[in-house]
Each structure stands twice: as C-alpha cells, then as structure tokens.
Coordinates of C-alpha atoms and ligand atoms in Angstrom, one line a residue:
M1 CA -17.6 -21.6 -16.0
S2 CA -19.0 -24.9 -16.6
R3 CA -18.6 -26.0 -19.4
T4 CA -21.2 -26.6 -22.3
P5 CA -21.2 -29.9 -24.4
R6 CA -19.1 -29.9 -27.0
Q7 CA -20.8 -28.0 -29.4
P8 CA -19.6 -28.5 -34.1
V9 CA -17.0 -25.7 -34.7
W10 CA -18.7 -24.2 -37.4
P11 CA -22.4 -22.0 -35.4
I12 CA -19.6 -21.0 -33.2
Y13 CA -17.2 -19.7 -35.8
R14 CA -19.7 -17.9 -37.2
R15 CA -21.0 -16.0 -34.3
L16 CA -16.7 -15.3 -34.2
L17 CA -17.3 -14.0 -37.5
G18 CA -20.5 -11.9 -36.6
Y19 CA -17.7 -9.3 -34.2
T20 CA -15.9 -8.9 -37.8
A21 CA -19.1 -8.2 -39.3
R22 CA -19.0 -4.3 -37.6
Y23 CA -15.5 -4.6 -39.4
R24 CA -16.1 -5.8 -43.5
V25 CA -14.2 -2.8 -44.4
F26 CA -10.9 -3.9 -43.0
L27 CA -12.4 -7.5 -44.1
G28 CA -13.0 -7.3 -46.8
A29 CA -10.0 -5.0 -48.0
A30 CA -7.8 -7.8 -46.7
L31 CA -10.0 -9.9 -49.1
L32 CA -9.8 -8.8 -51.8
G33 CA -6.2 -8.5 -51.0
M34 CA -5.7 -12.2 -50.7
L35 CA -6.9 -12.4 -53.9
V36 CA -5.1 -10.2 -55.7
E37 CA -1.6 -11.6 -53.2
A38 CA -2.4 -14.7 -54.6
G39 CA -3.3 -14.4 -57.9
A40 CA 0.1 -12.4 -58.2
G41 CA 2.2 -15.8 -56.7
A42 CA 0.0 -17.9 -59.2
T43 CA 0.7 -15.6 -62.8
F44 CA 4.8 -15.8 -61.2
I45 CA 4.3 -19.3 -61.7
W46 CA 2.7 -19.2 -64.8
L47 CA 5.9 -17.1 -66.7
M48 CA 8.3 -19.8 -66.2
E49 CA 6.5 -21.2 -69.5
P50 CA 7.4 -18.0 -71.6
L51 CA 10.3 -18.1 -69.4
T52 CA 11.8 -21.4 -70.0
N53 CA 10.5 -22.1 -74.3
R54 CA 11.3 -18.6 -75.2
G55 CA 13.8 -17.0 -72.7
F56 CA 15.9 -19.8 -73.2
V57 CA 14.4 -23.0 -75.5
Q58 CA 13.9 -20.9 -78.7
P59 CA 15.5 -16.8 -77.2
E60 CA 12.7 -14.2 -78.9
P61 CA 14.6 -11.2 -78.0
Q62 CA 12.6 -8.9 -76.5
M63 CA 11.5 -11.4 -74.0
A64 CA 15.1 -10.5 -72.5
V65 CA 13.2 -6.5 -71.5
L66 CA 9.8 -7.5 -70.9
L67 CA 10.1 -10.9 -67.9
P68 CA 11.7 -8.8 -65.8
L69 CA 9.6 -6.0 -66.1
A70 CA 6.4 -8.2 -65.7
I71 CA 8.1 -9.6 -62.8
I72 CA 9.1 -6.0 -60.8
G73 CA 5.5 -5.6 -61.0
L74 CA 4.1 -9.0 -61.0
F75 CA 6.5 -7.9 -57.4
V76 CA 5.1 -4.4 -57.0
L77 CA 1.6 -4.8 -56.7
R78 CA 2.1 -8.4 -54.6
S79 CA 4.3 -6.4 -52.1
L80 CA 0.5 -3.9 -52.2
A81 CA -2.0 -6.5 -51.5
T82 CA 0.6 -7.9 -48.8
F83 CA 0.2 -4.9 -47.1
V84 CA -3.4 -4.7 -46.9
T85 CA -4.2 -7.7 -46.3
D86 CA -2.2 -7.3 -42.9
Y87 CA -3.2 -4.5 -42.6
G88 CA -7.1 -5.4 -42.5
M89 CA -6.9 -8.2 -40.9
A90 CA -4.9 -6.9 -37.6
R91 CA -7.0 -4.0 -37.4
T92 CA -10.2 -6.6 -37.5
G93 CA -8.7 -9.7 -35.4
R94 CA -7.7 -6.5 -32.7
S95 CA -10.8 -5.5 -32.5
V96 CA -12.2 -7.7 -32.7
V97 CA -10.3 -9.5 -28.9
R98 CA -11.0 -5.4 -27.6
D99 CA -14.9 -6.3 -28.2
L100 CA -14.5 -9.3 -26.5
R101 CA -12.9 -8.5 -23.4
E102 CA -15.0 -5.5 -22.8
E103 CA -18.2 -7.7 -23.0
V104 CA -16.3 -10.5 -20.9
L105 CA -15.3 -8.2 -18.4
S106 CA -18.9 -6.0 -17.8
K107 CA -20.5 -9.4 -18.6
Y108 CA -18.5 -10.7 -15.6
L109 CA -19.7 -8.3 -13.1
R110 CA -22.7 -8.6 -14.0
L111 CA -23.1 -12.5 -12.9
P112 CA -24.5 -13.6 -9.6
S113 CA -22.0 -13.6 -6.7
S114 CA -22.2 -17.4 -6.2
Q115 CA -21.0 -17.7 -9.7
F116 CA -17.4 -16.1 -7.8
D117 CA -17.6 -18.8 -5.1
T118 CA -17.2 -21.7 -8.0
E119 CA -14.9 -20.2 -10.6
A120 CA -11.4 -18.8 -9.2
T121 CA -10.7 -13.9 -10.0
P122 CA -7.3 -15.9 -12.2
V123 CA -8.8 -18.4 -14.2
M124 CA -11.8 -15.3 -15.1
V125 CA -8.6 -13.5 -15.6
S126 CA -6.9 -15.8 -18.0
R127 CA -10.2 -16.3 -19.7
L128 CA -10.0 -12.3 -20.2
N129 CA -6.5 -12.7 -20.9
F130 CA -5.8 -15.9 -23.4
D131 CA -8.6 -16.9 -24.4
T132 CA -9.4 -13.4 -26.9
E133 CA -6.0 -13.9 -28.2
Q134 CA -6.5 -17.5 -29.3
V135 CA -9.9 -16.3 -30.4
T136 CA -7.9 -13.3 -32.9
Q137 CA -5.4 -15.3 -34.6
A138 CA -8.5 -17.9 -35.1
S139 CA -10.4 -15.1 -36.7
S140 CA -7.8 -13.0 -38.2
E141 CA -4.1 -14.6 -39.2
A142 CA -5.1 -17.9 -39.4
L143 CA -8.0 -17.4 -41.5
K144 CA -5.4 -14.9 -44.0
T145 CA -3.2 -17.8 -44.0
L146 CA -5.8 -20.1 -44.3
I147 CA -8.1 -18.1 -47.3
T148 CA -4.4 -17.0 -49.3
D149 CA -3.3 -20.6 -49.5
S150 CA -6.3 -22.4 -49.8
L151 CA -6.4 -19.0 -52.9
T152 CA -3.4 -20.5 -54.0
I153 CA -3.6 -23.9 -54.1
V154 CA -6.9 -24.0 -56.0
Y155 CA -4.7 -21.5 -59.0
L156 CA -2.0 -23.9 -59.0
L157 CA -3.8 -26.6 -58.8
G158 CA -6.0 -25.0 -62.7
L159 CA -2.8 -23.8 -63.5
M160 CA -1.4 -27.0 -63.9
L161 CA -3.9 -28.3 -65.1
Y162 CA -4.4 -25.8 -68.3
M163 CA -0.6 -27.5 -68.4
S164 CA -0.3 -31.1 -68.4
V165 CA -4.3 -32.4 -68.0
K166 CA -2.8 -35.8 -67.0
V167 CA 0.3 -35.2 -65.0
T168 CA -2.3 -32.7 -62.6
L169 CA -4.5 -35.8 -62.0
A170 CA -2.1 -37.9 -61.4
M171 CA -1.1 -36.4 -57.7
L172 CA -4.6 -35.6 -56.6
L173 CA -5.5 -38.8 -56.3
I174 CA -3.2 -38.3 -53.1
T175 CA -5.1 -35.5 -52.2
P176 CA -7.4 -37.2 -50.7
L177 CA -5.3 -38.6 -48.3
I178 CA -3.4 -35.7 -47.4
G179 CA -7.0 -33.9 -46.0
L180 CA -8.0 -36.8 -43.9
I181 CA -4.6 -35.9 -41.9
V182 CA -5.9 -32.7 -41.6
W183 CA -8.9 -33.6 -41.0
Y184 CA -8.1 -36.0 -38.1
V185 CA -5.3 -33.7 -36.4
G186 CA -7.6 -30.2 -36.0
K187 CA -10.4 -33.0 -34.1
R188 CA -7.4 -34.0 -32.4
Y189 CA -6.1 -30.5 -31.2
R190 CA -9.7 -29.3 -29.9
R191 CA -10.2 -31.7 -26.9
I192 CA -6.9 -31.4 -25.9
S193 CA -6.6 -27.6 -26.1
G194 CA -9.5 -27.9 -24.3
G195 CA -7.5 -29.7 -21.3
I196 CA -4.6 -26.9 -22.2
Q197 CA -6.1 -24.2 -21.7
D198 CA -8.3 -25.8 -18.3
G199 CA -5.2 -26.4 -16.9
M200 CA -3.6 -23.2 -17.5
G201 CA -5.9 -21.5 -15.2
R202 CA -6.1 -23.5 -13.0
M203 CA -2.6 -23.9 -12.7
A204 CA -2.1 -19.8 -12.2
A205 CA -5.3 -19.9 -9.9
S206 CA -2.9 -22.1 -7.5
A207 CA 0.5 -19.8 -8.1
E208 CA -1.4 -16.4 -7.4
Q209 CA -2.9 -18.7 -4.6
S210 CA 0.7 -19.6 -3.0
L211 CA 2.6 -16.8 -4.1
S212 CA -0.5 -13.9 -2.3
A213 CA 0.1 -16.4 1.3
Q214 CA 3.9 -16.3 1.2
Q215 CA 3.6 -15.4 4.8
D216 CA 1.4 -18.1 6.2
V217 CA 3.3 -20.6 3.2
K218 CA 6.7 -19.6 5.0
I219 CA 6.0 -20.6 8.6
H220 CA 3.8 -23.3 7.7
G221 CA 7.3 -25.0 6.0
A222 CA 5.0 -25.7 3.7
Q223 CA 7.0 -25.1 0.2
E224 CA 7.3 -28.6 -0.5
L225 CA 3.2 -29.0 -0.7
E226 CA 2.8 -26.0 -2.5
I227 CA 5.8 -26.4 -4.9
S228 CA 4.0 -30.2 -5.3
R229 CA 0.3 -29.0 -6.1
Y230 CA 2.2 -26.5 -8.7
S231 CA 4.5 -29.5 -10.3
G232 CA 1.6 -31.4 -10.8
L233 CA -0.7 -29.0 -12.7
A234 CA 2.3 -28.2 -15.1
N235 CA 3.1 -32.0 -15.7
R236 CA 0.0 -32.6 -16.7
I237 CA 0.1 -29.3 -19.4
L238 CA 3.4 -30.7 -20.1
G239 CA 1.6 -34.0 -20.8
L240 CA -1.0 -32.3 -22.5
N241 CA 1.3 -30.4 -25.1
M242 CA 2.8 -32.8 -26.3
K243 CA 0.3 -35.2 -27.5
V244 CA -0.7 -31.9 -29.0
E245 CA 3.2 -30.9 -30.0
S246 CA 3.4 -35.1 -31.4
T247 CA 0.6 -35.3 -33.5
R248 CA 1.1 -32.3 -34.9
A249 CA 4.7 -32.5 -35.7
A250 CA 3.7 -36.9 -36.9
A251 CA 1.2 -35.1 -39.5
S252 CA 3.2 -32.1 -41.1
G253 CA 5.8 -35.2 -42.0
L254 CA 3.1 -37.6 -43.2
V255 CA 1.9 -34.8 -44.9
Q256 CA 5.4 -34.1 -46.7
L257 CA 6.0 -37.7 -47.4
L258 CA 3.1 -37.4 -49.9
A259 CA 3.8 -34.2 -51.1
A260 CA 6.7 -35.9 -52.9
L261 CA 5.1 -39.0 -52.8
A262 CA 2.5 -37.0 -55.3
L263 CA 6.3 -35.1 -57.3
S264 CA 7.5 -38.0 -59.0
L265 CA 4.3 -39.3 -59.8
I266 CA 3.8 -36.3 -61.6
V267 CA 7.9 -36.8 -63.0
A268 CA 7.3 -40.1 -64.0
V269 CA 4.1 -39.4 -66.2
A270 CA 5.2 -36.3 -66.8
T271 CA 9.0 -37.9 -68.9
R272 CA 5.9 -40.3 -70.3
E273 CA 4.6 -37.3 -71.9
A274 CA 6.9 -35.4 -72.7
L275 CA 8.1 -38.1 -75.2
A276 CA 4.8 -38.8 -76.3
G277 CA 5.1 -34.7 -77.1
R278 CA 2.1 -33.4 -75.5
L279 CA 5.0 -32.1 -73.0
N280 CA 7.5 -29.2 -73.5
A281 CA 9.6 -28.0 -71.1
G282 CA 8.1 -24.4 -70.0
Q283 CA 5.0 -26.6 -69.8
F284 CA 7.3 -28.7 -67.3
I285 CA 9.1 -26.1 -65.6
S286 CA 5.7 -24.2 -64.7
L287 CA 4.6 -27.9 -63.8
M288 CA 7.2 -28.3 -61.2
T289 CA 7.3 -25.0 -60.1
A290 CA 3.0 -25.0 -59.0
M291 CA 3.5 -28.2 -57.3
M292 CA 6.4 -26.5 -55.5
G293 CA 4.6 -23.5 -55.1
I294 CA 0.8 -25.9 -53.4
I295 CA 3.2 -27.7 -51.1
P296 CA 4.3 -25.1 -48.2
S297 CA 1.1 -23.9 -49.1
L298 CA -0.5 -27.3 -47.6
R299 CA 1.5 -27.5 -45.1
R300 CA 0.7 -24.4 -44.0
V301 CA -3.2 -25.2 -44.1
T302 CA -2.5 -28.5 -42.5
S303 CA -1.1 -26.5 -39.8
V304 CA -3.7 -23.6 -39.8
Q305 CA -5.8 -25.6 -38.7
T306 CA -4.8 -26.1 -35.1
A307 CA -4.9 -22.6 -34.9
V308 CA -8.6 -22.4 -35.9
S309 CA -9.3 -25.0 -33.4
R310 CA -7.7 -23.5 -30.7
G311 CA -9.6 -20.2 -31.1
V312 CA -13.0 -22.0 -32.0
A313 CA -12.4 -23.9 -28.8
A314 CA -11.8 -20.5 -27.0
A315 CA -14.2 -18.6 -28.3
E316 CA -16.3 -21.8 -26.9
R317 CA -14.8 -21.0 -23.0
L318 CA -16.3 -17.1 -24.0
F319 CA -19.2 -17.3 -25.3
S320 CA -20.8 -20.3 -22.6
I321 CA -19.9 -17.1 -20.5
L322 CA -21.6 -14.7 -22.1
D323 CA -24.0 -16.7 -22.5
A324 CA -24.7 -17.8 -18.3
E325 CA -27.0 -16.8 -16.6
E326 CA -27.1 -13.3 -15.3
E327 CA -28.4 -11.7 -11.6
V328 CA -32.1 -12.2 -11.9
D329 CA -33.2 -8.4 -12.0
D330 CA -36.9 -7.9 -13.7
G331 CA -37.8 -5.4 -10.2
T332 CA -40.0 -2.8 -11.6
R333 CA -40.5 -0.2 -9.8
P334 CA -38.2 2.3 -9.3
L335 CA -37.3 4.7 -6.0
Q336 CA -35.9 6.8 -5.7
R337 CA -34.5 8.0 -1.9
A338 CA -36.2 4.6 0.6
R339 CA -36.7 5.7 4.1
G340 CA -35.3 2.5 4.8
E341 CA -37.4 0.0 6.9
L342 CA -35.6 -3.5 6.5
A343 CA -38.2 -6.3 7.0
F344 CA -36.2 -10.2 7.4
E345 CA -39.7 -13.0 7.2
H346 CA -39.2 -16.2 7.5
V347 CA -35.9 -16.0 5.9
S348 CA -33.8 -18.8 4.7
L349 CA -30.8 -19.3 3.0
R350 CA -28.4 -22.6 1.3
Y351 CA -25.4 -21.8 -0.6
R352 CA -25.4 -23.8 -3.4
D353 CA -24.0 -27.3 -2.9
Q354 CA -23.9 -26.7 0.4
P355 CA -25.6 -29.6 2.8
G356 CA -26.7 -26.4 5.5
F357 CA -28.6 -23.4 5.7
A358 CA -26.8 -21.0 6.6
L359 CA -29.3 -18.9 7.8
D360 CA -32.7 -20.6 8.9
D361 CA -36.4 -18.6 9.8
V362 CA -35.4 -15.6 10.7
S363 CA -36.7 -12.9 11.0
F364 CA -36.4 -9.9 12.0
V365 CA -37.3 -5.1 11.2
A366 CA -34.9 -2.6 11.3
T367 CA -36.5 0.7 11.3
P368 CA -35.0 3.2 10.2
G369 CA -33.2 5.3 12.5
T370 CA -32.2 2.9 14.6
V371 CA -28.8 0.4 14.7
T372 CA -29.8 -3.6 14.6
A373 CA -26.2 -5.2 15.2
I374 CA -25.7 -8.8 15.2
V375 CA -23.6 -10.7 16.6
G376 CA -22.7 -14.7 17.2
R377 CA -19.9 -17.6 17.1
S378 CA -17.3 -17.0 13.8
G379 CA -19.5 -19.1 11.0
S380 CA -23.0 -18.3 12.3
G381 CA -24.7 -16.5 9.1
K382 CA -23.7 -13.2 10.1
T383 CA -22.1 -12.4 7.4
S384 CA -25.2 -14.3 4.8
L385 CA -27.7 -12.3 6.8
V386 CA -26.1 -8.4 5.7
R387 CA -25.2 -9.9 1.8
L388 CA -28.9 -10.7 1.5
V389 CA -29.5 -6.8 1.5
P390 CA -28.0 -5.7 -1.2
R391 CA -29.2 -9.5 -3.8
F392 CA -25.7 -10.7 -3.8
Y393 CA -27.5 -14.0 -3.5
E394 CA -32.0 -14.7 -3.1
P395 CA -32.1 -16.0 -0.2
S396 CA -34.2 -20.3 -1.0
A397 CA -37.3 -19.2 0.9
G398 CA -38.9 -16.4 2.9
R399 CA -39.0 -12.6 1.7
I400 CA -37.3 -9.2 2.6
L401 CA -39.1 -5.9 2.5
L402 CA -37.9 -2.1 2.2
D403 CA -40.5 0.0 2.7
G404 CA -42.9 -3.1 3.0
V405 CA -42.6 -4.3 -0.7
P406 CA -40.1 -7.1 -1.5
L407 CA -36.8 -6.8 -3.2
D408 CA -37.1 -7.6 -6.1
E409 CA -39.5 -5.8 -7.0
Y410 CA -37.4 -2.6 -6.8
R411 CA -34.7 -2.1 -9.8
M412 CA -31.5 -4.1 -8.9
S413 CA -29.2 -1.1 -9.1
D414 CA -32.0 1.8 -7.7
L415 CA -32.5 -1.1 -4.4
R416 CA -28.6 -0.9 -4.5
R417 CA -27.7 3.3 -4.5
Q418 CA -29.5 2.5 -1.5
I419 CA -26.9 0.7 0.4
A420 CA -23.3 1.4 1.8
L421 CA -21.9 -1.7 2.3
V422 CA -18.2 -1.9 4.2
G423 CA -17.6 -5.6 4.1
Q424 CA -15.7 -7.4 5.8
K425 CA -12.8 -7.9 3.7
V426 CA -12.0 -4.0 2.5
M427 CA -11.5 -3.9 -1.8
L428 CA -9.6 -0.8 -2.0
F429 CA -8.5 -0.2 -6.1
D430 CA -5.2 0.5 -7.5
D431 CA -5.8 4.3 -7.6
T432 CA -5.5 7.5 -5.5
V433 CA -6.5 7.7 -2.2
A434 CA -9.3 10.4 -3.1
A435 CA -10.2 7.6 -6.1
N436 CA -11.1 5.5 -3.3
I437 CA -12.9 7.3 -1.2
A438 CA -15.0 8.9 -4.2
Y439 CA -15.6 5.5 -5.9
G440 CA -18.5 5.1 -8.4
S441 CA -19.3 9.0 -7.4
D442 CA -18.1 11.9 -8.6
A443 CA -17.5 14.0 -5.7
D444 CA -15.8 17.5 -5.3
H445 CA -12.5 17.6 -2.9
A446 CA -14.3 18.6 -0.1
A447 CA -16.9 16.5 0.6
I448 CA -14.3 14.2 0.4
R449 CA -11.9 15.7 3.1
A450 CA -14.9 15.9 4.8
A451 CA -16.9 11.7 4.2
A452 CA -12.3 11.0 5.7
E453 CA -12.6 13.5 8.1
A454 CA -15.3 11.5 9.9
A455 CA -13.8 8.0 9.0
N456 CA -11.5 9.7 11.1
A457 CA -8.9 9.1 8.3
W458 CA -8.0 12.4 7.8
E459 CA -5.1 12.3 10.1
F460 CA -3.5 9.5 8.4
I461 CA -4.9 11.3 5.2
E462 CA -3.2 14.9 5.2
R463 CA 0.6 12.9 6.5
L464 CA 1.2 10.9 3.4
P465 CA 3.3 12.6 0.6
Q466 CA 0.7 13.0 -1.3
G467 CA -1.7 14.0 0.6
L468 CA -5.8 13.0 -1.5
D469 CA -4.3 12.7 -4.2
T470 CA -1.6 9.8 -3.1
P471 CA -2.0 6.3 -4.9
I472 CA -2.4 3.5 -2.4
G473 CA -1.1 1.2 -4.5
E474 CA -2.5 -2.3 -5.3
N475 CA -5.3 -2.7 -3.0
G476 CA -3.9 -0.6 -1.0
A477 CA -0.4 -1.7 -0.3
L478 CA 0.7 0.3 1.2
L479 CA -2.1 0.9 4.0
S480 CA -2.1 -0.8 7.1
G481 CA -5.3 -2.3 8.1
G482 CA -7.3 -0.1 10.6
Q483 CA -6.4 2.5 7.8
R484 CA -8.1 1.0 5.2
Q485 CA -10.7 -0.3 7.1
R486 CA -10.9 4.6 7.6
L487 CA -11.1 4.8 4.0
A488 CA -13.6 2.0 3.4
I489 CA -15.4 3.9 6.0
A490 CA -15.2 6.9 4.8
R491 CA -16.8 6.0 1.1
A492 CA -19.8 4.6 3.0
I493 CA -20.0 7.4 4.2
L494 CA -20.0 9.6 0.9
R495 CA -22.0 7.7 -0.1
D496 CA -25.0 9.4 2.5
A497 CA -27.8 6.4 2.0
P498 CA -30.2 5.5 4.0
I499 CA -29.3 1.7 4.5
L500 CA -25.7 1.2 6.2
I501 CA -24.1 -2.2 6.8
L502 CA -20.7 -2.4 8.4
D503 CA -19.2 -6.0 9.1
E504 CA -16.8 -5.6 11.4
A505 CA -15.9 -2.3 9.7
T506 CA -14.1 -1.1 12.5
A507 CA -12.8 -4.7 13.6
A508 CA -9.0 -4.1 12.8
L509 CA -9.0 0.0 14.5
D510 CA -7.8 0.3 17.8
N511 CA -10.0 2.6 20.3
E512 CA -9.3 4.8 20.5
S513 CA -9.8 5.4 16.5
E514 CA -13.2 3.2 16.7
R515 CA -14.3 5.6 19.3
L516 CA -13.6 8.2 16.7
V517 CA -15.4 6.4 14.5
Q518 CA -18.0 5.0 16.8
D519 CA -19.1 8.8 17.1
A520 CA -19.3 9.9 13.7
L521 CA -21.1 7.0 13.1
Q522 CA -22.7 8.0 16.1
R523 CA -23.5 11.0 13.9
L524 CA -24.8 9.6 10.5
M525 CA -27.2 6.8 12.4
P526 CA -30.3 9.0 12.9
E527 CA -31.1 9.2 9.6
R528 CA -30.7 5.7 8.1
T529 CA -31.1 2.3 9.3
T530 CA -27.8 0.4 10.6
L531 CA -27.3 -3.3 10.9
V532 CA -23.9 -3.6 12.2
I533 CA -21.9 -6.3 12.8
A534 CA -19.2 -6.1 15.8
H535 CA -17.4 -7.7 18.2
R536 CA -16.6 -4.6 20.4
L537 CA -18.6 -3.8 23.4
S538 CA -18.6 0.1 22.2
T539 CA -20.9 -0.4 19.4
I540 CA -23.5 -3.3 20.8
E541 CA -24.0 -1.4 23.8
H542 CA -25.2 1.3 22.1
A543 CA -27.9 -0.5 20.5
D544 CA -31.3 -0.6 19.6
Q545 CA -32.0 -4.1 19.7
V546 CA -29.2 -6.6 19.3
L547 CA -30.3 -9.9 17.7
V548 CA -28.0 -12.7 18.0
L549 CA -27.3 -15.2 15.7
D550 CA -26.0 -19.3 16.3
Q551 CA -26.1 -21.6 13.4
G552 CA -28.0 -18.9 11.5
R553 CA -31.3 -19.5 13.8
I554 CA -32.2 -16.1 15.3
V555 CA -32.0 -17.3 19.1
E556 CA -31.4 -14.3 22.0
R557 CA -33.0 -11.0 20.7
G558 CA -33.3 -7.4 23.2
T559 CA -30.9 -4.5 23.8
H560 CA -27.4 -4.9 26.0
A561 CA -28.6 -5.0 29.0
E562 CA -32.2 -7.5 28.5
L563 CA -29.3 -9.4 26.9
L564 CA -27.0 -9.5 29.5
A565 CA -30.1 -10.1 32.5
A566 CA -31.3 -13.3 30.6
G567 CA -27.9 -14.8 30.8
G568 CA -27.9 -16.8 28.0
L569 CA -25.1 -17.3 24.8
Y570 CA -25.0 -13.2 24.6
A571 CA -24.0 -12.7 27.9
H572 CA -21.7 -16.0 27.5
L573 CA -19.7 -14.9 24.6
H574 CA -19.5 -10.9 26.6
S575 CA -18.7 -12.3 29.4
A576 CA -15.4 -14.5 27.5
Q577 CA -14.9 -11.0 25.8
F578 CA -14.8 -9.8 29.2
R579 CA -12.2 -11.5 30.5
E580 CA -10.4 -11.4 27.6
R581 CA -10.2 -7.5 27.6
Q582 CA -8.9 -7.9 31.2
A583 CA -5.5 -10.0 30.9
Ligands
ATP601 N1 -20.5 -18.2 -0.6 C1 -20.7 -19.7 0.6 N2 -21.2 -20.8 -0.3 C2 -20.5 -21.8 0.2 N3 -21.2 -21.7 1.4 C3 -20.5 -20.4 2.4 C4 -20.5 -18.7 1.8 N4 -20.2 -18.1 3.1 C5 -20.7 -18.4 3.7 N5 -20.1 -20.1 3.7 C6 -20.4 -20.4 5.1 O1 -21.7 -20.5 5.4 C7 -22.0 -20.1 7.9 C8 -22.1 -19.0 7.9 O2 -20.8 -17.8 7.2 P1 -21.0 -15.9 7.3 O3 -19.6 -16.6 6.5 O4 -22.0 -15.7 7.3 O5 -20.6 -16.5 8.9 P2 -19.5 -15.6 9.8 O6 -21.9 -15.3 11.0 O7 -19.8 -14.6 9.5 O8 -18.4 -15.8 11.0 P3 -17.5 -14.6 10.9 O9 -17.9 -13.9 12.2 O10 -16.0 -15.8 10.9 O11 -16.8 -13.7 9.9 C9 -20.1 -20.6 6.7 O12 -20.3 -21.8 7.8 C10 -19.6 -20.4 6.0 O13 -19.4 -21.4 5.2
MG602 MG1 -18.4 -12.8 8.4

C-alpha cells in the first residue's frame, strides 16, 4: 500500500472515534464510570484533611465511625465504576477491531489484482491482525487511561487550589516543562512506530517465504542467505525498538525528576505558609497526598501518549487501505447468461511498472461451441491473455467484447459469473472436498458427485476416509498435484458457465487421467466457449483454432494440421515436444 504523507493526528483520531459511534451506549457508560472513578479517588484524598485534623490533631469520637464508613462507601462506589468503565471500553474497543477487520478484508477483496502484485500477502495479513489490534489499544485502553488520569489530575489540582493557592502555584511552574517532554516523545514515537510496523510486515513476509519454500532452500543450501536476509530485517527492528524504548525511558525518568523537584518546592513553600498560620496539618497532608496522587497519573498520561500514537499510526495505515481505489466496476448492463462469443480487438497489456508489453495487438474471435487453444513458450503471455477476460487486469489498449458488448459495460459480478476458470496455480481452501468443489454455490451432494465424476476425481475422493466430507488441510496440503487439479476442474464443471478457461489445467495429470478429463471437457465444450492453455497435444489437436503467442504477439493461427503444415514456430514447438515424448 502506498503510504500517504503523514496527516495530522486529530482527523485520524476523529475518524477512528467515528467507529465507536455505534457503541455509544457502552462508551457513554464507560465515560460516566471514569468520571465517578476519578471523583472517588479525589474524594478519598480530600478526606485526608478531616482525617488528620478531626481524627488525630483534635480527635472527635464520631469520626472513628464516620471516616471508616466513608472510606468503605467510597471504594465500593469506585469498584463499581471501574467495572463499568472496563466493560464499556472493552466492549467498544473489541467491537471496533472486529468492524475494522471485516471492513479491511472486504476492501482487500475489492482491490484490483495489480495491488496484489505490489503488496505481499503476509503484509496484508499483518495489517488485518496487528494494526487492528493496535487500534483498539488507542481507542479503548489508552483512551481510558487518558481520561481517568486527566480527570484525576484536574480533580486533584482543584483540591490543591482549594487547600492552598500559593503552594499549588509553586507546583504549576513546573508542569509546562513536563508537557513539553510529553509532546516531544509522542511525536518521535509516531514516526518510529510506523517504521517498526512496516518492518514487521517485511520480516513476516521474508520468514513466510523461506519457510514455505524450505525444500528449495535446503536443496540450494541457501539457509545462510535466508538467515542473513531475515536477520538484517530483525536487526533494523531491534534498532527502531531501542530508539522507541530509550526515548520512552529517558522521558519517563525526566518527568519523575521534575515531579520530585515540584515536591521539594511545595515543601519549602508549605512550611513557610504554616509558619504564617495559613496552612494546618490536615491541609498539608491532603496537599501532599494529592501531589503524590498526581505523579503516577502524570506518568501514565505521558506513556499513554505512545499507545495513542501507535494506534493512530496503525489507523492511518488501515485508512489508507480503506481509501485505496477499488476495481473499476461502473458497468450497468445486466447479464443473465451470455451466449459466450468472445472477441479481442487489438488488445495490448502492459503491467504496471513493467517496461515491455505482455500482450501486443492481440485480435481473435472465439465463438460458442468452439475450443481455442493458446500455445507459446513460457512467458509469452498466455496467462496474461486469459486474465483479461474476467477483468483481473484492464487492457492498456484495445477492447474485449462479450456477445458484442465491451466487457466494462457489464456489471462486474454478472461478467464474472459467466466464467469458470481453472488457473495455473490451483487454489484450494481449508475445508472439505465437497465445500471446495461447491465453492461459492449451494450445490447438493448429487451435483457435486456428478461434477467430481466428470472431472475424473471421484476415483480418489471415494478412497478418502470420509469421502466428500474429508477435510483437505490448508490449501489442499493432503492432496497430490494431480488430485488438486482434478478438484479445480470439478469446481469449474459444476459452475456450468458459458465461458470455460483452462490454464494448464491438465498439466499435472498422467496421460490416462488426462484423457478421461479431456473426454469430460469434450462433453462440456459444445455449449460453451473454451479457452485452453496447454502443452499436451491431445488437447490442442482437437481445438477449433490454435493461437501461437510469442512475446505477447499472435505469430501464427490456424488448426493443428494447418500449423504443422506451415512449418513455423508451432511446428517447431510440436516437434520438440514430440521428441520429448519419445525419449
Ligand atoms: N502480475 C504481473 N506483473 C508484472 N509482470 C507480469 C505479471 N504477470 C506476468 N508478467 C510478465 O508478463 C509476461 C507474460 O507472462 P505470462 O504469465 O502471461 O506468461 P505465460 O505465457 O503464461 O507463461 P507460462 O507458460 O510460464 O505460464 C512475462 O514476461 C511475465 O514476466
Ligand atoms: Mg502461464
């Protein structure tokens, strides 16, 4: 995600608070609780005056009963208030995290594919998990400390002013200095913590990469390389963390020192006031207790600033995702079921930040009931071509028509419903076999079974411990490559869409399975438009037209027999493969 320049904190915080609006009952209760909590604390300190003067200096008998009762009452009230505050804040904060997570994930799924080329998936996942978590801390825990402690400070200052203006003023001399430190720490923190989170994402991405490719790492003996890449990132984070910690530690030490200075100033002024008869023992004890009560609150307020900043930095990143541009979907034409006539007109494609064209002036027509085979060397643009049909990417030039209408005039969801796609990388979900075949539809077991049989997948599904209801593990870890492909084909068959796209869909199958799947596809093909990318001859031989791609251009076209006779690139590729087969 491209980072927007740092925005001022307040608008971000306000937007974040906007998310709490739905939970304002809980938030309101929590705020009330904080008011009472801080008030009860201050009242207890105010009690120090009568406790000293009327309990000890000039003892009164009824105070021996009244004061203990007052203390119990105060703390019962305070405990209740604390519970209400904590519950209300947790409820609000946790709900906001959930809302943000849902919103960000659904936003991610609406971003254009090109976004996924520039941001690694683990970084996205860390945004979902980590950034949202940080946001709660800002929106609940930090807010709670901020409000309760600020209130405590205000109450206690009021109490002190009431006891003695002079002594209090002496202390106030020092507060602006503390404020200055708080401000500086917050600013620095916000800057560094952004770097930390980015680094964490990159570190996770690097670890995920080396762990998921552990076999490649081992066979290349690249452990050292992977470790050094990872430790480079880890060291950078260590450095940043130490910067944050040292700033925080230095600041909190300094704040305490200043508070102690204030204390000694108070003592000096207070003793002079006492000599002049303007301050009695009870008032002094009260003042001192208030002063002591303020120090931890002040310290918490300074450290909470960092949590707030961290939350705001995280919120800023989340908002930049939420504000990112989505896939363009401004077509209005509804489409129930297309006939399936697909026409490419001078289509070119250039990936973002890529110098050359992946597709260059590609034109062809694929009519319903026919099979168009696309062949070419690796990297010639085959996958790029078929990706344009569901509008995963937009052509840089030219246009693509479905039933004579440009693709972008259709509603995106309608268009994509017309397409069944078996990609080069088979994606399976951590669910049962049946759920993977039915994915996104509510087909019954009979239909699922029929699709599985057509895809020649039934023979292995049958042998699984729980048949269709067997869980297949994360991304189908428990299945072989060919089994995964057959599941994907079954999914496409079940979808029964007018356009069928197969990108190397049978590459991982043995000849026998491939022939069976081929038969099934053959039966499906008459009613639909099929684009198939394949190296296998059996698929291509039956195709109605073969397009030969080279460096993004269609260099030859015709039927298998015509192309063989022409003796060009196709004939060359074919003879190379034929020799391979013989070997
Ligand atoms: N998401 C992407 N971003 C940038 N460039 C890409 C992207 N996908 C593919 N390319 C580039 O576009 C060109 C065509 O790639 P494409 O995947 O279409 O080839 P292919 O014919 O399907 O190859 P293969 O047979 O190996 O699957 C390649 O040079 C590739 O590097
Ligand atoms: Mg490809």
